[in-house]
CSV table of C-alpha atoms and ligand atoms in Angstrom, one decimal:
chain,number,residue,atom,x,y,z
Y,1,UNK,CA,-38.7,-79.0,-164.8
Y,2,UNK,CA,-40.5,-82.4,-165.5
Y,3,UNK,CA,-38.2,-84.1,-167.9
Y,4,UNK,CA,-39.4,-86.9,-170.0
Y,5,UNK,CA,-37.3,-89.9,-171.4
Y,6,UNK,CA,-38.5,-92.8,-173.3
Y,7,UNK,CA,-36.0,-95.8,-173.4
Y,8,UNK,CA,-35.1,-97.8,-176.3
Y,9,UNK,CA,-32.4,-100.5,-176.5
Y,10,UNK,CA,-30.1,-97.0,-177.6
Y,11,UNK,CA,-30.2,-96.0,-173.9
Y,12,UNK,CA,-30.6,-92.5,-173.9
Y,13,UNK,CA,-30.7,-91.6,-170.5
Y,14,UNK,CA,-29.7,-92.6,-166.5
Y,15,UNK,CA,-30.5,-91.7,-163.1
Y,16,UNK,CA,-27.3,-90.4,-161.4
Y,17,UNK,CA,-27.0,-91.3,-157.3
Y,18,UNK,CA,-24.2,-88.9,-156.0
Y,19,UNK,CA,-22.1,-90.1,-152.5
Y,20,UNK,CA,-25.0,-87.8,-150.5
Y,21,UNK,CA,-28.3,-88.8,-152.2
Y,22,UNK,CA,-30.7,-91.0,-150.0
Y,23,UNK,CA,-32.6,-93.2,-152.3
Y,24,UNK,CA,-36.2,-94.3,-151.1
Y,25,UNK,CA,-37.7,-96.3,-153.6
Y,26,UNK,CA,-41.5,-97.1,-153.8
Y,27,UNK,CA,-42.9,-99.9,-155.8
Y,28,UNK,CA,-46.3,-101.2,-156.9
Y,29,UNK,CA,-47.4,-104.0,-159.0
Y,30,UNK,CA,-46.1,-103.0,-162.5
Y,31,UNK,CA,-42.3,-104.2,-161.5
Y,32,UNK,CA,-44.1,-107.9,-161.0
Y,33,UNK,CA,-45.4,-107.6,-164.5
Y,34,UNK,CA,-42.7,-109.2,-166.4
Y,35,UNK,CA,-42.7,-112.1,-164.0
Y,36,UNK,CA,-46.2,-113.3,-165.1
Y,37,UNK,CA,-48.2,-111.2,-161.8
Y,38,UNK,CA,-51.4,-109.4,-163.3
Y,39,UNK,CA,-51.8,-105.8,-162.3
Y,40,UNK,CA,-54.7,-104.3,-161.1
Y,41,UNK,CA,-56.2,-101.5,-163.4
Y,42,UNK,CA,-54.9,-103.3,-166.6
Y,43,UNK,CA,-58.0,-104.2,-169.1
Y,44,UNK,CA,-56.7,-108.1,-167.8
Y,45,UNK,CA,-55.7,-106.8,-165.0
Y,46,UNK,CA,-57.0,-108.5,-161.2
Y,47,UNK,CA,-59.8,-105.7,-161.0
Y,48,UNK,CA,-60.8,-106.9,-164.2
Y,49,UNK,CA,-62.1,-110.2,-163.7
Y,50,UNK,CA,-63.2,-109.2,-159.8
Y,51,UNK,CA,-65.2,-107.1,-157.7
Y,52,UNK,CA,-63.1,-105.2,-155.3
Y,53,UNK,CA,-66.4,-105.1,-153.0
Y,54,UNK,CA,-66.7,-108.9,-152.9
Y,55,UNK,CA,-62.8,-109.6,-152.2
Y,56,UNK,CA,-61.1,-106.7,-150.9
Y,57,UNK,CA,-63.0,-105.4,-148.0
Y,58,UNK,CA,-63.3,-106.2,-144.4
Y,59,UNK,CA,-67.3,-106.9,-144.9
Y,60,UNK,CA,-66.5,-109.2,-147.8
Y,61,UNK,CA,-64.1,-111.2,-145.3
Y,62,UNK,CA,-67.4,-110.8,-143.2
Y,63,UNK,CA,-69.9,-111.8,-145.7
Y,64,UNK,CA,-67.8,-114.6,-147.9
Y,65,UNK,CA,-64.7,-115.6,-146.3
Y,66,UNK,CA,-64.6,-118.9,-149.0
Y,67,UNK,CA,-64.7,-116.3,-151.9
Y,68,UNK,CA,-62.0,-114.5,-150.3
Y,69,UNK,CA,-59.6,-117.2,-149.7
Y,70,UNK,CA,-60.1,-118.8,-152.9
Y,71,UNK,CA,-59.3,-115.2,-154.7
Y,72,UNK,CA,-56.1,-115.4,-152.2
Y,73,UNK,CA,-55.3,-118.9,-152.2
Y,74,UNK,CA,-55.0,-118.6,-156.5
Y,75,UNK,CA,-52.5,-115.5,-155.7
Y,76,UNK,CA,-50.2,-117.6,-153.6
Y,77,UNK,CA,-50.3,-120.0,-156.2
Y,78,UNK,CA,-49.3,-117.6,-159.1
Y,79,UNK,CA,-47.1,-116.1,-156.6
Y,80,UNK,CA,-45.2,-119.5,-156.1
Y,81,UNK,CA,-44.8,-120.0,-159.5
Y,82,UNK,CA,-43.2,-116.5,-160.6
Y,83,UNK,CA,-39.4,-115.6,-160.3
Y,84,UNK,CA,-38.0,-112.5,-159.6
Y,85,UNK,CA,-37.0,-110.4,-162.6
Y,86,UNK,CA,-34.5,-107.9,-163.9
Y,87,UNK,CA,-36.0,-104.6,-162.2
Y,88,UNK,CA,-36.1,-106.6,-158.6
Y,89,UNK,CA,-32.6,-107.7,-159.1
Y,90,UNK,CA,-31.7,-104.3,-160.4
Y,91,UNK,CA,-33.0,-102.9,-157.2
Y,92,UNK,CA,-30.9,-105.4,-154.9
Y,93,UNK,CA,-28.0,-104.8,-157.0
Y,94,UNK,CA,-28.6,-101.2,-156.2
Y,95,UNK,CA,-29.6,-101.6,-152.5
Y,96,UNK,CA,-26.0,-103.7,-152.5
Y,97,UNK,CA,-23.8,-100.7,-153.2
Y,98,UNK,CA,-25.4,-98.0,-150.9
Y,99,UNK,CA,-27.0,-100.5,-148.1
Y,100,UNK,CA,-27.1,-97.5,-145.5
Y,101,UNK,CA,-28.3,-94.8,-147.6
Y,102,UNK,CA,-31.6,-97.2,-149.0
Y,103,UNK,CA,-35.2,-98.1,-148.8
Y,104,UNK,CA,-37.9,-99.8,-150.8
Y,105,UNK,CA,-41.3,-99.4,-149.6
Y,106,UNK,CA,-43.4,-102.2,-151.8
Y,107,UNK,CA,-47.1,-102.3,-152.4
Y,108,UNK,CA,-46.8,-105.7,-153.9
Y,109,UNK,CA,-48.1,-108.5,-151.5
Y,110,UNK,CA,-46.0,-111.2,-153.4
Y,111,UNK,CA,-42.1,-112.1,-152.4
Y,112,UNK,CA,-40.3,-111.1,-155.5
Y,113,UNK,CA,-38.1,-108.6,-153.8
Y,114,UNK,CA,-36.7,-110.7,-151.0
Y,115,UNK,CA,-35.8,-113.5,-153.6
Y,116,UNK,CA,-34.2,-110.8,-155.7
Y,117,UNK,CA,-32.0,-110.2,-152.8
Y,118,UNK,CA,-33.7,-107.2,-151.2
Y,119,UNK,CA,-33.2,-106.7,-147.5
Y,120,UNK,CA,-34.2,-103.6,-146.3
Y,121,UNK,CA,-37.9,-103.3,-147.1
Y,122,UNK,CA,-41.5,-103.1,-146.2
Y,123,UNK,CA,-44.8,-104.4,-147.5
Y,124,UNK,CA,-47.0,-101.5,-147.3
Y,125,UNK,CA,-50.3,-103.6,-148.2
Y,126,UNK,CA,-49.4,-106.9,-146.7
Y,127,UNK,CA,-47.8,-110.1,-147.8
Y,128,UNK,CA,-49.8,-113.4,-149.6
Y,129,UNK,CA,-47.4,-115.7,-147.8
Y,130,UNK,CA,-48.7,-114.8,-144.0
Y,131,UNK,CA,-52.0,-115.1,-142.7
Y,132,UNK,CA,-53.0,-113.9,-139.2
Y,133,UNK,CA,-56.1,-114.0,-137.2
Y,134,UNK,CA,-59.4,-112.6,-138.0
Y,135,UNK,CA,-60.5,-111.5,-134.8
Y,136,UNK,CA,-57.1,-110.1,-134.5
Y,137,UNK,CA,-56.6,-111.1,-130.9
Y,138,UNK,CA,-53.4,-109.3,-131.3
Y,139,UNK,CA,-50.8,-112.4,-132.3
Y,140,UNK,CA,-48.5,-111.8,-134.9
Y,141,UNK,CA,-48.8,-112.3,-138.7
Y,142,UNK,CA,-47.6,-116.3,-139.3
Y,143,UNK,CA,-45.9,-117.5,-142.1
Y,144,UNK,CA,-48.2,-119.5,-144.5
Y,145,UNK,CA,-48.1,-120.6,-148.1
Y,146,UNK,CA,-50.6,-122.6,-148.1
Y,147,UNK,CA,-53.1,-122.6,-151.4
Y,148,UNK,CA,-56.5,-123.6,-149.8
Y,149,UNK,CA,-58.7,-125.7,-151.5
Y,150,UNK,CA,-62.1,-124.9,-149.3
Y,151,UNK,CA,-62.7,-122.7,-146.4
Y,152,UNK,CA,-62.5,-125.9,-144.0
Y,153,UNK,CA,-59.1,-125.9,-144.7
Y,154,UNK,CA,-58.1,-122.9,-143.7
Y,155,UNK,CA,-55.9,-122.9,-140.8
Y,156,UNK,CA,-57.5,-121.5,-137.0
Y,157,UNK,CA,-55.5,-119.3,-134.2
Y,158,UNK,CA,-54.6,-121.1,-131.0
Y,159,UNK,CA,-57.3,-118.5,-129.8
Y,160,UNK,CA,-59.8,-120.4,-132.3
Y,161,UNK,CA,-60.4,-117.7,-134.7
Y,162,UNK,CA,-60.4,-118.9,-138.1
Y,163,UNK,CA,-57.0,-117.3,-140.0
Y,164,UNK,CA,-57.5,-114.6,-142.8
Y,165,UNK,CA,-55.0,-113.2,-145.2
Y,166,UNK,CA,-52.2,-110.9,-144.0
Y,167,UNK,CA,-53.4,-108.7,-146.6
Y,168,UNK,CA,-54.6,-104.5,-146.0
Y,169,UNK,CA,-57.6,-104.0,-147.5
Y,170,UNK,CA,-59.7,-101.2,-148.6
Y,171,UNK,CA,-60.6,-99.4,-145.8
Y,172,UNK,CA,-57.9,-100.8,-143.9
Y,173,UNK,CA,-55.0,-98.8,-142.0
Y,174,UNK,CA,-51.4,-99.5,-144.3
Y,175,UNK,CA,-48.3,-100.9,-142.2
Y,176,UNK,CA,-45.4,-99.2,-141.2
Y,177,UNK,CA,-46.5,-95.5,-142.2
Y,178,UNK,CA,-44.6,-94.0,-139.0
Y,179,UNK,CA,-41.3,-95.9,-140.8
Y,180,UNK,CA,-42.1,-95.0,-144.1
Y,181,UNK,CA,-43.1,-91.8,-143.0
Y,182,UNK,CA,-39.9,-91.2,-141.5
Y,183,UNK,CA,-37.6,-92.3,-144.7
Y,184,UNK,CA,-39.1,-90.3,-147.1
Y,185,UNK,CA,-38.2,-87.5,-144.8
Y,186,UNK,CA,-35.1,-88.6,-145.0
Y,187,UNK,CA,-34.7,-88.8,-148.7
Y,188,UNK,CA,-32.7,-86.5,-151.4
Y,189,UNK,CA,-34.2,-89.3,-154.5
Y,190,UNK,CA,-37.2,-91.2,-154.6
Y,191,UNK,CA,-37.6,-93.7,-157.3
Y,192,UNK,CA,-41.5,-95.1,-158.1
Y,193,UNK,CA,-41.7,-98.1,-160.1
Y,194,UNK,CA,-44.7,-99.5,-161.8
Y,195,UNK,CA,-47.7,-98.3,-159.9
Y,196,UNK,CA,-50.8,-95.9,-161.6
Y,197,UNK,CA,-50.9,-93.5,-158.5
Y,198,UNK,CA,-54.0,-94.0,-158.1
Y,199,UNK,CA,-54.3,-95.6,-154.8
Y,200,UNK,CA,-54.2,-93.7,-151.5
Y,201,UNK,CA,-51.5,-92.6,-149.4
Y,202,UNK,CA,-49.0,-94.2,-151.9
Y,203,UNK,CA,-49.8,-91.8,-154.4
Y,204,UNK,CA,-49.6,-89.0,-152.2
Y,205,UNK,CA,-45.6,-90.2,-151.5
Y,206,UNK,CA,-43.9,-88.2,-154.2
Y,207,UNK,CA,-45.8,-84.9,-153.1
Y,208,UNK,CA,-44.3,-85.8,-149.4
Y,209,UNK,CA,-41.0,-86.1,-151.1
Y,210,UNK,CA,-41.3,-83.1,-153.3
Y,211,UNK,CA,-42.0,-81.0,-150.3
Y,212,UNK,CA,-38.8,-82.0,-149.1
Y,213,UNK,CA,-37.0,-81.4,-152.3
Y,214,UNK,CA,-36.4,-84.6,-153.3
Y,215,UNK,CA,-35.7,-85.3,-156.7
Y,216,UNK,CA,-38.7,-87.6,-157.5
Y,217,UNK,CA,-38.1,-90.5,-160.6
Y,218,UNK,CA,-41.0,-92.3,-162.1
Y,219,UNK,CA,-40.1,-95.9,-164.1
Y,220,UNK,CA,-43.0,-97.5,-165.9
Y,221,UNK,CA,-44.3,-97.9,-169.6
Y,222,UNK,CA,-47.2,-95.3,-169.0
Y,223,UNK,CA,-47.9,-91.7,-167.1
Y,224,UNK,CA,-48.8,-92.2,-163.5
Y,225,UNK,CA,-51.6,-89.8,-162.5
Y,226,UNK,CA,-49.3,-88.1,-160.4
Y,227,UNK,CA,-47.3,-88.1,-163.1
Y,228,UNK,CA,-47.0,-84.3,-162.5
Y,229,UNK,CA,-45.2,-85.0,-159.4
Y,230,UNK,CA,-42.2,-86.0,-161.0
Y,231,UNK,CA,-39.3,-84.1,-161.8
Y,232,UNK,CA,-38.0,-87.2,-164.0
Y,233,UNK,CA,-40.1,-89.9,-166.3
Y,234,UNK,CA,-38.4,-92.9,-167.6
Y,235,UNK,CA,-41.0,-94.2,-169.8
Y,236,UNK,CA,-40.4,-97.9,-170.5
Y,237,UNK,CA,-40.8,-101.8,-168.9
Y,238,UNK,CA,-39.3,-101.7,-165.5
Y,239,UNK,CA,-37.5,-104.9,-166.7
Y,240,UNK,CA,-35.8,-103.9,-170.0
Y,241,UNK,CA,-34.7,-100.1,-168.8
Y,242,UNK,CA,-33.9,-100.9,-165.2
Y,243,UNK,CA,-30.8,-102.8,-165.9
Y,244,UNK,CA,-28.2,-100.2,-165.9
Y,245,UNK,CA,-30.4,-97.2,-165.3
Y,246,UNK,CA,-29.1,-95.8,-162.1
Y,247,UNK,CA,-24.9,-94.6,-162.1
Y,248,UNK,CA,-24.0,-94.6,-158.6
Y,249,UNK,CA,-21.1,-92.1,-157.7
Y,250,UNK,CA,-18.2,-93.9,-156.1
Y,251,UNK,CA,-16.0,-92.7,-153.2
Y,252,UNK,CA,-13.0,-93.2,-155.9
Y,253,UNK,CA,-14.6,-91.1,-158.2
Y,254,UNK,CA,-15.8,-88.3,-155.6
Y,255,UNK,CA,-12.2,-87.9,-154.8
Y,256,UNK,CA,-10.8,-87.4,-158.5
Y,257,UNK,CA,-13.5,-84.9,-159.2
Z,301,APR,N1,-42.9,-102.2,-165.8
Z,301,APR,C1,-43.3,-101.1,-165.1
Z,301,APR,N2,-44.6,-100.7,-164.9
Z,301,APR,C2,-45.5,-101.4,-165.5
Z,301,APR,C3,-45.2,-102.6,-166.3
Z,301,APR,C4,-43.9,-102.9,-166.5
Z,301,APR,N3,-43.5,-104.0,-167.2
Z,301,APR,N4,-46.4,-103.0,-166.8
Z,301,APR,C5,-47.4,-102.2,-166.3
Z,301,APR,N5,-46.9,-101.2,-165.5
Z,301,APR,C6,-47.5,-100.2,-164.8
Z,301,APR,C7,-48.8,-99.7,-165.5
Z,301,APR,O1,-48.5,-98.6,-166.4
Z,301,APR,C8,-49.6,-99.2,-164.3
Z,301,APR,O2,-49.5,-97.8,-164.1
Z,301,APR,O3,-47.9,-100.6,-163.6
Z,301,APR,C9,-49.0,-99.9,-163.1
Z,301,APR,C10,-49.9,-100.8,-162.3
Z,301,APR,O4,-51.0,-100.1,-161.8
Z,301,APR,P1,-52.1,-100.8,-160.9
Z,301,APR,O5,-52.6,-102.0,-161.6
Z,301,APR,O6,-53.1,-99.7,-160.6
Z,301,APR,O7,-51.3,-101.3,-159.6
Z,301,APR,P2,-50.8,-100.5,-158.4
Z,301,APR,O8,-50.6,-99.1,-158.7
Z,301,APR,O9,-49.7,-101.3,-157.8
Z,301,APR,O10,-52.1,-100.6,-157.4
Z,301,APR,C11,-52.0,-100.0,-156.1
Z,301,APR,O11,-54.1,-100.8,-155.5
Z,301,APR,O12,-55.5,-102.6,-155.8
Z,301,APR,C12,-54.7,-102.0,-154.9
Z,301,APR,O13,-53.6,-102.8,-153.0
Z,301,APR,C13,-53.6,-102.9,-154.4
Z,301,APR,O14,-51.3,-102.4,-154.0
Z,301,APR,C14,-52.4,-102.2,-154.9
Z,301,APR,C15,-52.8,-100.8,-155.1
């Protein structure tokens, strides 16, 4: 039964994690928010001001790889300037007290988790602070924080090709989904944080989960389309109803009860 809470500063509800529950958490650009990140959909959202055809897409690497590193270059810089904020530390602070028993799967390409603390983690859709070679000789992704001024500056392979963004694209196969694959089998909670479930496979996640009986928890300030998918809704900003949210059973406590 789908049950529906909308938080206030009188906190009216929390999400219990008892000694067995295995918490997979899945996040998407709505946790960033608060830290100054646009989303996507939002009417000022990234899609707003941008074609997705023209900057998103293989052929647009193709086609105009100066209007796709300037589009990527401006993200890094944003990204730089941003600080992690109370729903990424809330989630290392979780991930602290049951390290073996969590996972965060991001769709966010920026770095706020890791300098909230996060360890255990994957970017689903890539990361703005790697580039790697577009003829993908088969080298690994590099480190790179570089904002580019002009295409000439964009940094080449030691095979020659001319570096693009470590970033998956439309069309384009997301990482890790044999790992990700794997934890969500795995889990007895999955949390989803700030995403409109409207992109493909990570909106397809909480069905996975719910097939496995999972208890599935969406946090974010409006319905998800899956929203239906859920057998808990915290309606709020990750940031203000994130701090506090989750009560984690202790060991101590298991044993008086
Ligand atoms: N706290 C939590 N959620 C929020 C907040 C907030 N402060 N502010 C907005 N949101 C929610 C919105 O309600 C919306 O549902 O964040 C969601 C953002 O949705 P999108 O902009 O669609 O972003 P996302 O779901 O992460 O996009 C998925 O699409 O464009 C591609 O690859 C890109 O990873 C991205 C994917």
């Amino acid at each position: 039964m789908l049950e529906v809470r909308l938080l206030g500063a009188n906190r009216m509800t929390n999400v219990s994690i008892s000694l067995s529950d295995r918490v997979f958490v899945l996040t998407g650009a709505g946790i960033s928010a608060e830290s100054g990140l646009p989303t996507f959909r939002a009417s000022d959202g990234l899609w707003a001001g941008h074609n997705v055809e023209e900057i998103c897409t293989p052929e647009a690497l193709r086609r105009n790889p100066a209007l796709v590193w300037d589009f990527y270059s401006k993200r890094r810089a944003d990204n730089q300037k941003a600080n992690p904020n109370p729903a990424h530390i809330a989630l290392a602070e979780l991930e602290a007290q049951i390290p073996d028993r969590f996972f965060l799967c991001t769709q966010n390409v920026d770095d706020l988790h890791e300098r909230a603390g996060s360890v255990n983690l994957v970017h689903m859709h890539g990361e703005l602070a790697k580039s790697r070679c577009e003829r993908e000789c088969g080298r690994p992704p590099v480190e790179d924080h570089t904002v580019y001024k002009n295409l000439d500056e964009v940094g080449r392979c030691p095979c020659g090709g001319r570096l693009r963004p470590h970033i998956v694209f439309f069309g384009e196969i997301p990482l890790e989904m044999d790992r990700i694959q794997e934890e969500i089998s795995r889990a007895t909670l999955m949390l989803v944080i700030g995403t409109s479930g409207s992109v493909y496979p990570a909106a397809g996640f909480v069905h996975w989960a719910r097939q496995g009986r999972a208890r599935t928890v969406y946090i974010g300030p409006d319905q998800p389309l899956n929203g239906a998918a859920f057998t808990q809704i915290v309606l709020g900003k990750a940031g203000e109803v994130m701090p506090g949210l989750f009560q984690v059973e202790s060991r101590a406590e298991h044993l008086t009860t």
